[in-house]
Short mmCIF file of C-alpha atoms and ligand atoms in Angstrom, two decimals:
data_model
loop_
_atom_site.label_atom_id
_atom_site.label_comp_id
_atom_site.label_asym_id
_atom_site.label_seq_id
_atom_site.Cartn_x
_atom_site.Cartn_y
_atom_site.Cartn_z
CA MET A 1 3.68 -35.10 -29.77
CA LYS A 2 6.09 -34.24 -27.18
CA ILE A 3 5.90 -30.85 -25.52
CA VAL A 4 8.72 -29.81 -22.82
CA THR A 5 7.15 -26.93 -20.48
CA VAL A 6 9.75 -24.65 -18.75
CA VAL A 7 8.64 -23.33 -15.43
CA GLY A 8 10.63 -22.02 -12.47
CA ALA A 9 8.87 -19.37 -10.72
CA ARG A 10 5.72 -18.99 -8.13
CA PRO A 11 2.99 -17.73 -10.79
CA GLN A 12 4.45 -20.07 -13.51
CA PHE A 13 3.50 -23.24 -11.23
CA ILE A 14 0.15 -21.82 -10.95
CA LYS A 15 -0.16 -21.28 -14.42
CA ALA A 16 1.30 -24.43 -15.66
CA ALA A 17 -1.13 -26.45 -13.29
CA CYS A 18 -3.79 -26.00 -15.13
CA LEU A 19 -2.50 -26.73 -18.49
CA SER A 20 -0.66 -29.77 -17.32
CA ARG A 21 -4.21 -30.86 -15.64
CA ALA A 22 -5.80 -30.46 -19.33
CA VAL A 23 -3.29 -32.63 -20.95
CA ARG A 24 -3.57 -35.07 -18.42
CA ASP A 25 -7.32 -35.09 -18.59
CA GLU A 26 -8.10 -34.07 -22.43
CA GLY A 27 -4.62 -34.65 -24.11
CA GLU A 28 -6.03 -38.22 -25.14
CA GLY A 29 -2.49 -39.53 -25.36
CA PHE A 30 -1.83 -37.07 -28.27
CA ILE A 31 0.36 -34.77 -26.11
CA GLU A 32 3.18 -35.93 -23.94
CA GLU A 33 4.22 -33.28 -21.68
CA VAL A 34 7.84 -33.23 -19.95
CA LEU A 35 7.85 -30.82 -17.26
CA VAL A 36 11.25 -29.08 -16.47
CA HIS A 37 11.96 -26.84 -13.18
CA THR A 38 14.56 -24.24 -13.68
CA GLY A 39 15.15 -23.95 -9.79
CA GLN A 40 14.60 -19.90 -9.94
CA HIS A 41 12.23 -20.46 -7.15
CA TYR A 42 13.45 -23.20 -4.55
CA ASP A 43 11.93 -22.45 -0.97
CA ASP A 44 9.35 -24.50 -0.28
CA GLY A 45 6.78 -21.64 -0.04
CA LEU A 46 7.68 -20.28 -3.45
CA SER A 47 7.88 -23.78 -5.07
CA ALA A 48 6.91 -27.09 -3.60
CA VAL A 49 3.84 -25.72 -1.84
CA PHE A 50 2.26 -24.97 -5.42
CA PHE A 51 3.22 -28.88 -6.52
CA ARG A 52 1.64 -30.30 -3.56
CA GLU A 53 -1.51 -28.05 -3.44
CA LEU A 54 -2.52 -27.96 -7.34
CA ALA A 55 -1.24 -31.76 -7.66
CA ILE A 56 1.40 -30.70 -10.55
CA PRO A 57 3.18 -33.99 -11.33
CA GLU A 58 7.23 -34.04 -10.33
CA PRO A 59 9.23 -32.46 -12.79
CA ALA A 60 10.96 -34.92 -15.23
CA TYR A 61 14.16 -32.38 -14.85
CA HIS A 62 14.76 -30.35 -11.93
CA LEU A 63 17.72 -27.77 -12.97
CA GLY A 64 18.47 -26.40 -9.76
CA VAL A 65 19.66 -23.01 -11.09
CA GLY A 66 18.95 -21.01 -7.86
CA SER A 67 19.54 -17.28 -7.28
CA GLY A 68 21.81 -15.27 -9.17
CA SER A 69 22.59 -11.97 -11.34
CA HIS A 70 20.26 -11.76 -14.42
CA GLY A 71 23.01 -12.67 -16.72
CA GLU A 72 24.56 -15.50 -14.47
CA GLN A 73 21.05 -17.04 -13.49
CA THR A 74 19.66 -16.64 -17.21
CA GLY A 75 22.78 -18.03 -18.43
CA ARG A 76 22.76 -21.15 -16.42
CA MET A 77 19.17 -21.82 -17.28
CA LEU A 78 20.03 -21.56 -20.90
CA ALA A 79 22.81 -23.98 -20.87
CA ALA A 80 20.54 -26.39 -18.61
CA VAL A 81 17.52 -26.12 -20.91
CA GLU A 82 19.75 -26.53 -24.00
CA ARG A 83 21.05 -30.01 -22.52
CA VAL A 84 17.00 -31.08 -21.88
CA LEU A 85 16.06 -30.19 -25.15
CA GLU A 86 18.97 -31.79 -26.95
CA ALA A 87 18.05 -35.15 -25.08
CA GLU A 88 14.45 -34.56 -25.41
CA ARG A 89 13.97 -33.31 -29.15
CA PRO A 90 10.33 -32.01 -28.20
CA ALA A 91 7.86 -30.86 -30.91
CA TRP A 92 7.25 -27.78 -29.16
CA VAL A 93 8.59 -25.82 -26.09
CA LEU A 94 5.95 -24.04 -23.70
CA VAL A 95 6.84 -21.16 -21.89
CA TYR A 96 4.88 -18.81 -19.27
CA GLY A 97 4.84 -15.35 -18.44
CA ASP A 98 8.04 -12.86 -18.41
CA THR A 99 10.54 -14.50 -15.73
CA ASN A 100 14.35 -15.27 -16.41
CA SER A 101 12.92 -19.01 -16.81
CA THR A 102 10.59 -18.01 -19.64
CA LEU A 103 13.53 -16.24 -21.49
CA ALA A 104 16.17 -18.90 -20.90
CA GLY A 105 13.39 -21.61 -22.22
CA ALA A 106 12.48 -19.78 -25.44
CA LEU A 107 15.84 -18.63 -26.24
CA ALA A 108 17.14 -22.26 -26.03
CA ALA A 109 14.23 -23.66 -27.95
CA ALA A 110 14.63 -21.08 -30.74
CA LYS A 111 18.36 -21.73 -31.27
CA LEU A 112 17.46 -25.43 -31.70
CA HIS A 113 14.88 -24.46 -34.06
CA ILE A 114 12.23 -25.89 -31.73
CA PRO A 115 9.23 -24.03 -32.13
CA VAL A 116 8.07 -22.00 -28.94
CA ALA A 117 4.58 -21.31 -27.63
CA HIS A 118 4.24 -18.46 -25.05
CA VAL A 119 1.46 -18.34 -22.62
CA GLU A 120 0.85 -14.72 -21.20
CA ALA A 121 2.02 -13.40 -24.46
CA GLY A 122 1.51 -9.84 -25.44
CA LEU A 123 1.65 -7.98 -22.51
CA ARG A 124 3.60 -4.52 -22.13
CA SER A 125 4.40 -2.01 -19.68
CA TYR A 126 6.58 -0.21 -22.19
CA ASN A 127 9.12 0.27 -19.22
CA ARG A 128 12.27 -1.32 -20.41
CA LEU A 129 13.85 -0.93 -16.90
CA MET A 130 11.69 -4.18 -15.49
CA PRO A 131 13.35 -7.30 -16.65
CA GLU A 132 10.02 -8.59 -17.04
CA GLU A 133 9.55 -6.36 -20.07
CA ILE A 134 12.87 -7.47 -21.72
CA ASN A 135 12.13 -11.11 -21.10
CA ARG A 136 8.68 -10.92 -22.46
CA VAL A 137 9.30 -9.06 -25.57
CA ILE A 138 12.14 -11.21 -26.59
CA SER A 139 10.07 -14.26 -25.94
CA ASP A 140 7.19 -13.03 -28.02
CA HIS A 141 9.52 -12.16 -30.95
CA LEU A 142 10.98 -15.79 -30.72
CA ALA A 143 7.66 -17.70 -30.29
CA SER A 144 5.57 -19.26 -32.97
CA LEU A 145 2.44 -19.57 -30.87
CA LEU A 146 1.34 -16.60 -28.86
CA PHE A 147 -1.26 -17.22 -26.29
CA CYS A 148 -2.77 -13.94 -25.31
CA PRO A 149 -4.94 -13.22 -22.09
CA GLY A 150 -6.96 -10.44 -23.70
CA ARG A 151 -7.76 -7.93 -26.94
CA ARG A 152 -5.22 -5.56 -25.78
CA ALA A 153 -2.21 -8.14 -25.88
CA VAL A 154 -3.10 -9.09 -29.39
CA ALA A 155 -3.27 -5.33 -30.46
CA ASN A 156 0.41 -4.99 -28.59
CA LEU A 157 1.71 -7.71 -30.62
CA ALA A 158 0.17 -6.16 -33.77
CA ALA A 159 1.95 -3.22 -33.13
CA GLU A 160 5.26 -4.99 -33.08
CA GLY A 161 4.74 -6.49 -36.48
CA ILE A 162 3.64 -10.05 -34.78
CA THR A 163 0.40 -11.38 -36.16
CA LYS A 164 0.76 -14.96 -37.17
CA GLY A 165 0.19 -17.59 -34.51
CA VAL A 166 -1.27 -15.09 -32.10
CA VAL A 167 -4.51 -16.37 -30.60
CA GLU A 168 -6.63 -14.78 -27.91
CA THR A 169 -7.41 -17.36 -25.29
CA GLY A 170 -8.27 -15.60 -22.49
CA ASP A 171 -6.18 -15.68 -19.05
CA ILE A 172 -4.81 -19.06 -17.68
CA MET A 173 -4.92 -17.55 -13.92
CA ALA A 174 -8.49 -17.06 -14.48
CA ASP A 175 -8.81 -21.07 -14.81
CA ALA A 176 -6.28 -21.43 -11.81
CA LEU A 177 -8.88 -19.21 -9.84
CA ALA A 178 -11.72 -21.22 -10.67
CA TYR A 179 -10.01 -24.44 -9.73
CA ALA A 180 -9.28 -22.98 -6.52
CA ALA A 181 -12.48 -21.64 -5.94
CA GLY A 182 -14.13 -25.33 -6.52
CA ARG A 183 -11.47 -26.59 -4.25
CA MET A 184 -12.01 -24.26 -1.39
CA GLU A 185 -15.96 -24.97 -1.67
CA THR A 186 -15.34 -28.57 -0.84
CA ASP A 187 -12.30 -27.79 1.37
CA PRO A 188 -12.68 -24.38 3.00
CA GLY A 189 -10.35 -25.43 5.86
CA GLY A 190 -8.74 -23.13 8.03
CA THR A 191 -7.66 -20.11 5.79
CA VAL A 192 -5.03 -18.02 7.41
CA ALA A 193 -7.38 -15.10 7.65
CA ARG A 194 -9.40 -17.10 10.17
CA ARG A 195 -6.53 -18.28 11.97
CA LEU A 196 -5.27 -14.76 12.54
CA GLY A 197 -8.46 -13.82 13.59
CA LEU A 198 -9.49 -11.24 10.86
CA GLU A 199 -13.18 -10.53 9.55
CA PRO A 200 -13.92 -10.46 6.19
CA GLY A 201 -13.59 -6.86 4.98
CA GLY A 202 -11.63 -6.13 8.27
CA TYR A 203 -8.13 -6.05 6.96
CA LEU A 204 -5.77 -4.93 4.12
CA LEU A 205 -3.51 -7.62 2.41
CA ALA A 206 -0.28 -6.35 0.80
CA THR A 207 2.45 -8.18 -1.31
CA VAL A 208 5.71 -6.38 -2.52
CA HIS A 209 8.27 -8.05 -4.62
CA ARG A 210 9.00 -6.28 -7.76
CA SER A 211 12.77 -5.40 -8.00
CA GLU A 212 12.18 -1.48 -8.79
CA ASN A 213 10.61 -1.75 -5.36
CA THR A 214 12.72 -3.90 -3.42
CA ASP A 215 16.01 -2.75 -4.86
CA ASP A 216 15.46 0.88 -4.17
CA PRO A 217 15.64 1.74 -0.46
CA GLY A 218 13.66 5.25 -1.24
CA ARG A 219 10.85 3.02 -2.56
CA LEU A 220 10.64 0.36 -0.30
CA GLY A 221 10.94 2.88 2.60
CA GLU A 222 7.84 4.62 1.31
CA ILE A 223 5.78 1.61 0.65
CA MET A 224 6.81 0.11 4.51
CA GLU A 225 5.88 3.69 5.94
CA ALA A 226 2.57 3.73 4.36
CA LEU A 227 1.80 0.16 5.41
CA GLU A 228 2.82 0.76 8.78
CA ASP A 229 0.34 4.09 9.10
CA LEU A 230 -2.12 1.96 7.62
CA ALA A 231 -1.73 -0.83 10.15
CA ARG A 232 -2.83 1.50 12.91
CA GLU A 233 -6.13 1.93 11.45
CA THR A 234 -6.56 -1.30 9.91
CA PRO A 235 -4.73 -4.50 10.11
CA VAL A 236 -2.49 -5.29 7.12
CA VAL A 237 -1.29 -8.73 6.27
CA LEU A 238 1.82 -8.90 4.45
CA PRO A 239 3.14 -12.34 3.25
CA LEU A 240 6.66 -11.62 2.66
CA HIS A 241 8.51 -12.57 -0.81
CA PRO A 242 12.21 -13.54 0.50
CA ARG A 243 13.57 -10.98 -2.02
CA THR A 244 11.78 -8.33 0.14
CA GLU A 245 12.75 -9.74 3.18
CA LYS A 246 16.26 -9.78 2.35
CA ALA A 247 16.13 -6.20 1.21
CA LEU A 248 14.36 -4.92 4.18
CA ARG A 249 17.02 -6.55 6.28
CA THR A 250 19.61 -5.23 4.41
CA SER A 251 18.30 -1.43 4.11
CA PHE A 252 16.16 -1.27 7.26
CA PRO A 253 17.93 -3.42 9.95
CA GLY A 254 15.53 -3.91 12.98
CA LEU A 255 12.17 -3.08 10.90
CA LEU A 256 11.15 -6.21 10.98
CA GLU A 257 11.69 -6.93 14.47
CA ARG A 258 9.99 -3.55 15.27
CA ARG A 259 6.50 -5.31 15.38
CA VAL A 260 4.16 -2.48 14.48
CA PRO A 261 0.71 -3.19 15.83
CA GLY A 262 -1.49 -4.27 13.23
CA LEU A 263 1.09 -5.03 10.48
CA ILE A 264 1.30 -8.80 10.23
CA VAL A 265 4.18 -10.20 8.44
CA LEU A 266 3.91 -13.64 7.13
CA GLU A 267 5.96 -16.28 5.23
CA PRO A 268 4.65 -16.53 1.67
CA VAL A 269 1.64 -18.43 1.84
CA GLY A 270 0.11 -21.26 -0.53
CA TYR A 271 -2.07 -20.43 -3.30
CA PHE A 272 -5.32 -21.26 -1.76
CA ASP A 273 -4.27 -19.56 1.66
CA MET A 274 -3.60 -16.28 -0.72
CA ILE A 275 -6.93 -16.70 -2.58
CA GLY A 276 -8.51 -16.79 0.81
CA LEU A 277 -6.80 -13.90 1.91
CA GLN A 278 -7.52 -11.91 -1.02
CA LYS A 279 -11.10 -12.82 -1.06
CA GLY A 280 -11.54 -11.30 2.75
CA ALA A 281 -9.55 -8.28 2.19
CA ARG A 282 -10.94 -4.77 2.06
CA VAL A 283 -8.52 -3.48 -0.26
CA ILE A 284 -5.45 -5.15 -1.50
CA LEU A 285 -1.80 -3.25 -2.13
CA THR A 286 0.36 -5.03 -4.40
CA ASP A 287 3.08 -4.73 -7.29
CA SER A 288 2.14 -8.25 -8.46
CA GLY A 289 0.85 -8.62 -11.91
CA GLY A 290 -1.26 -11.67 -11.02
CA VAL A 291 -2.57 -10.33 -7.75
CA GLN A 292 -3.96 -7.23 -9.46
CA LYS A 293 -5.89 -9.66 -11.73
CA GLU A 294 -7.07 -11.83 -9.04
CA ALA A 295 -8.27 -8.75 -6.98
CA TYR A 296 -10.47 -7.67 -9.86
CA TRP A 297 -11.68 -11.15 -10.43
CA LEU A 298 -12.65 -11.50 -6.71
CA GLY A 299 -13.90 -7.95 -6.78
CA VAL A 300 -11.55 -6.40 -4.17
CA PRO A 301 -10.63 -2.88 -4.89
CA CYS A 302 -6.78 -2.94 -5.72
CA VAL A 303 -4.27 -0.15 -5.12
CA THR A 304 -0.98 -0.91 -7.33
CA LEU A 305 2.48 0.07 -6.02
CA ARG A 306 3.76 0.90 -9.48
CA ASP A 307 3.89 3.71 -11.60
CA GLU A 308 2.40 1.84 -14.72
CA THR A 309 0.76 -1.47 -15.39
CA GLU A 310 0.23 -4.26 -17.77
CA TRP A 311 -3.38 -4.82 -17.00
CA VAL A 312 -4.60 -1.42 -17.55
CA GLU A 313 -8.17 -2.68 -18.15
CA THR A 314 -8.49 -3.15 -14.60
CA VAL A 315 -7.71 0.43 -14.10
CA ALA A 316 -9.93 1.71 -16.86
CA ALA A 317 -12.90 -0.42 -15.02
CA GLY A 318 -11.95 1.73 -11.94
CA TRP A 319 -10.93 -1.17 -9.56
CA ASN A 320 -7.38 -0.53 -9.72
CA VAL A 321 -5.42 2.82 -8.82
CA LEU A 322 -1.98 3.14 -9.80
CA ALA A 323 -0.34 4.72 -6.61
CA GLY A 324 3.40 4.49 -7.30
CA THR A 325 5.48 4.42 -3.94
CA ASP A 326 4.71 7.76 -2.54
CA ARG A 327 3.45 7.01 1.18
CA GLU A 328 0.87 9.77 1.05
CA ARG A 329 -0.41 8.71 -2.15
CA ILE A 330 -0.79 5.00 -1.24
CA ILE A 331 -2.41 6.06 2.07
CA ARG A 332 -5.05 8.23 0.26
CA ALA A 333 -5.59 5.56 -2.51
CA VAL A 334 -6.53 3.24 0.10
CA ARG A 335 -8.88 5.27 2.19
CA ASP A 336 -10.56 6.62 -1.12
CA SER A 337 -11.13 3.21 -2.52
CA ARG A 338 -14.41 2.30 -3.15
CA VAL A 339 -16.30 -0.76 -4.80
CA PRO A 340 -17.33 0.57 -8.52
CA GLY A 341 -20.76 -0.26 -9.28
CA SER A 342 -19.90 -2.76 -12.08
CA ARG A 343 -17.29 -5.24 -13.05
CA PRO A 344 -17.27 -6.09 -16.64
CA PRO A 345 -15.76 -9.62 -17.56
CA LEU A 346 -11.97 -9.16 -18.30
CA TYR A 347 -9.57 -11.52 -19.36
CA GLY A 348 -11.64 -14.34 -20.43
CA ASP A 349 -13.82 -16.80 -18.81
CA GLY A 350 -11.64 -19.34 -17.22
CA ARG A 351 -11.47 -21.49 -20.15
CA ALA A 352 -8.03 -20.92 -21.22
CA ALA A 353 -6.21 -24.07 -20.81
CA ALA A 354 -8.68 -25.75 -23.13
CA ARG A 355 -8.14 -23.40 -25.69
CA ILE A 356 -4.47 -23.54 -25.52
CA LEU A 357 -4.67 -27.35 -25.70
CA ALA A 358 -6.89 -27.22 -28.67
CA GLU A 359 -4.32 -24.87 -30.49
CA LEU A 360 -1.28 -27.06 -29.56
CA LYS A 361 -3.20 -30.25 -30.68
CA ALA A 362 -3.85 -28.55 -34.17
CA ALA A 363 -0.43 -27.48 -34.56
CA GLY A 364 0.90 -31.01 -33.80
CA ARG A 365 -1.59 -32.43 -36.55
CA GLU A 366 -0.51 -29.85 -39.02
CA GLU A 367 2.97 -30.65 -38.73
CA GLY A 368 2.01 -34.59 -39.08
CA PHE A 369 2.55 -35.65 -35.45
CA HIS A 370 0.28 -38.81 -34.93
CA GLY A 371 0.90 -39.42 -31.28
CA LYS A 372 3.55 -39.32 -28.78
CA GLY A 373 7.38 -38.52 -29.42
C1 UD1 B 401 10.89 -13.61 -10.11
C2 UD1 B 401 10.58 -12.72 -11.52
C3 UD1 B 401 9.33 -12.05 -11.52
C4 UD1 B 401 8.13 -12.71 -10.79
C5 UD1 B 401 8.63 -13.34 -9.87
C6 UD1 B 401 7.54 -14.07 -9.09
C7 UD1 B 401 12.47 -12.46 -12.84
C8 UD1 B 401 13.54 -11.45 -13.37
N1 UD1 B 401 11.66 -12.30 -12.17
O1 UD1 B 401 11.15 -12.36 -9.37
O2 UD1 B 401 9.02 -11.61 -12.89
O3 UD1 B 401 7.09 -11.94 -10.41
O4 UD1 B 401 9.61 -14.02 -9.72
O5 UD1 B 401 7.46 -14.17 -7.74
O6 UD1 B 401 12.60 -13.78 -13.24
N2 UD1 B 401 14.94 -16.14 -3.33
C9 UD1 B 401 14.82 -16.93 -2.27
N3 UD1 B 401 13.98 -17.85 -2.28
C10 UD1 B 401 13.69 -18.70 -3.58
C11 UD1 B 401 13.85 -17.52 -4.62
C12 UD1 B 401 14.39 -16.42 -4.54
O7 UD1 B 401 15.05 -16.40 -1.22
O8 UD1 B 401 13.43 -19.58 -3.55
C13 UD1 B 401 15.57 -14.74 -3.12
C14 UD1 B 401 17.16 -14.47 -3.21
O9 UD1 B 401 17.69 -13.80 -2.85
C15 UD1 B 401 17.03 -14.21 -4.93
C16 UD1 B 401 15.90 -13.23 -4.78
O10 UD1 B 401 14.87 -13.57 -4.08
O11 UD1 B 401 17.99 -13.48 -5.39
C17 UD1 B 401 14.94 -12.81 -6.08
O12 UD1 B 401 14.71 -14.16 -6.81
P1 UD1 B 401 14.45 -14.16 -8.44
O13 UD1 B 401 13.97 -15.43 -8.84
O14 UD1 B 401 15.83 -13.67 -8.88
O15 UD1 B 401 13.41 -12.97 -8.91
P2 UD1 B 401 12.10 -12.67 -7.91
O16 UD1 B 401 12.08 -11.28 -7.17
O17 UD1 B 401 11.56 -13.82 -7.35
N1 UDP B 402 0.93 -15.79 -4.23
C1 UDP B 402 0.61 -17.13 -3.33
N2 UDP B 402 1.40 -16.94 -2.31
C2 UDP B 402 1.74 -15.44 -1.80
C3 UDP B 402 1.97 -14.37 -2.99
C4 UDP B 402 1.29 -14.50 -3.90
O1 UDP B 402 0.31 -17.87 -3.86
O2 UDP B 402 2.18 -15.40 -0.66
C5 UDP B 402 0.06 -16.12 -5.73
C6 UDP B 402 -0.98 -15.07 -6.05
O3 UDP B 402 -1.96 -15.61 -5.73
C7 UDP B 402 -0.87 -14.78 -7.75
C8 UDP B 402 0.78 -15.45 -7.91
O4 UDP B 402 1.27 -15.95 -6.62
O5 UDP B 402 -1.66 -16.19 -8.14
C9 UDP B 402 1.52 -14.15 -8.26
O6 UDP B 402 2.77 -14.53 -8.19
P1 UDP B 402 3.61 -13.21 -7.84
O7 UDP B 402 3.05 -11.96 -7.56
O8 UDP B 402 5.03 -13.74 -7.19
O9 UDP B 402 4.32 -12.94 -9.47
P2 UDP B 402 3.95 -12.04 -10.72
O10 UDP B 402 2.37 -12.29 -10.79
O11 UDP B 402 3.82 -10.50 -10.36
O12 UDP B 402 4.63 -12.29 -11.63
#
């Protein structure tokens, strides 16, 4: 059975690596995966580094779509993915998460009557101003198999009338973290933290890339002021997404050159370095979806630089605080953050890839596919 997997952005490479590995190791020749990279992310530090670190095979197709406005970027992807699907005629198209690459993959497939499987289905922020919310709602409504990271995602889909093809698999990012933990045990290497001379528990880690924060100079300015203030007390490591770097250079010329003592601005780091940095952080400040969960799994308190989150269970468990972007609120949230007494298991057990693979195999058998092609 042939599956076309469409990926394009950093977190999708990390997620897809786990399932691609499972297909190679346990697919038993039943599933042939054709990997398509839309080219949404193209910098080495946002793309190739993950292919190297996570041993993801070279994509069969690289669409080279690059950056652009939402309509322009998604439209280019849609046309290019459609051409691939016409040529490959797969049994399924597999998409991950909620980026424009997800939407383009799902829409191109659905229009060609090719069933869509969506990994990380059912998440909702209920904020339609987020481009991701639009992408995930549409992708879920187009999908025939919906792999949910947790119970709430299943319930969110049911509330929209989607119950068929819904499977709670656990979160594939937990699989990725387990893989990284294993690799880092045998090859602890020189983590970025050590190279920077930072002690475990002796620094804060921050990531910012969400459009609601980068495209609004008011919100971005508050976040940067909070980070600068915090850095005067405790070093703050900030691996900077290129989108945020561009926004800072446009809205706050000179800020990145100002060199506030304690604020350590880095290029985006690879996955293992990022996990190492998160593990050693006292508190993580982020607007990333993936990083909120990783903070939880690694037992590091998280301050989320957003007004709402899809990962509400981490907030309910006391490990994640929604601080928005008010400078004072962010600083207070970091100062007040404590390690709660317990950390109930959330979002599965790190075996999502095996469950997804089993479901895909079952779907293939039901439809009468008996081997490749
Ligand atoms: C995208 C996803 C977001 C996801 C994030 C993961 C959408 C709508 N957004 O956001 O959901 O959380 O990826 O990191 O799909 N750029 C570069 N080099 C690159 C890629 C981008 O410099 O390799 C710059 C360009 O100026 C580009 C901007 O970053 O315009 C934004 O990139 P884009 O892929 O559109 O969105 P992200 O913010 O990365
Ligand atoms: N990540 C990384 N290097 C970085 C920043 C993030 O490897 O410099 C990893 C992070 O550990 C997580 C994933 O990228 O696994 C999250 O991606 P991102 O924050 O870009 O997107 P989101 O999860 O918000 O969609």
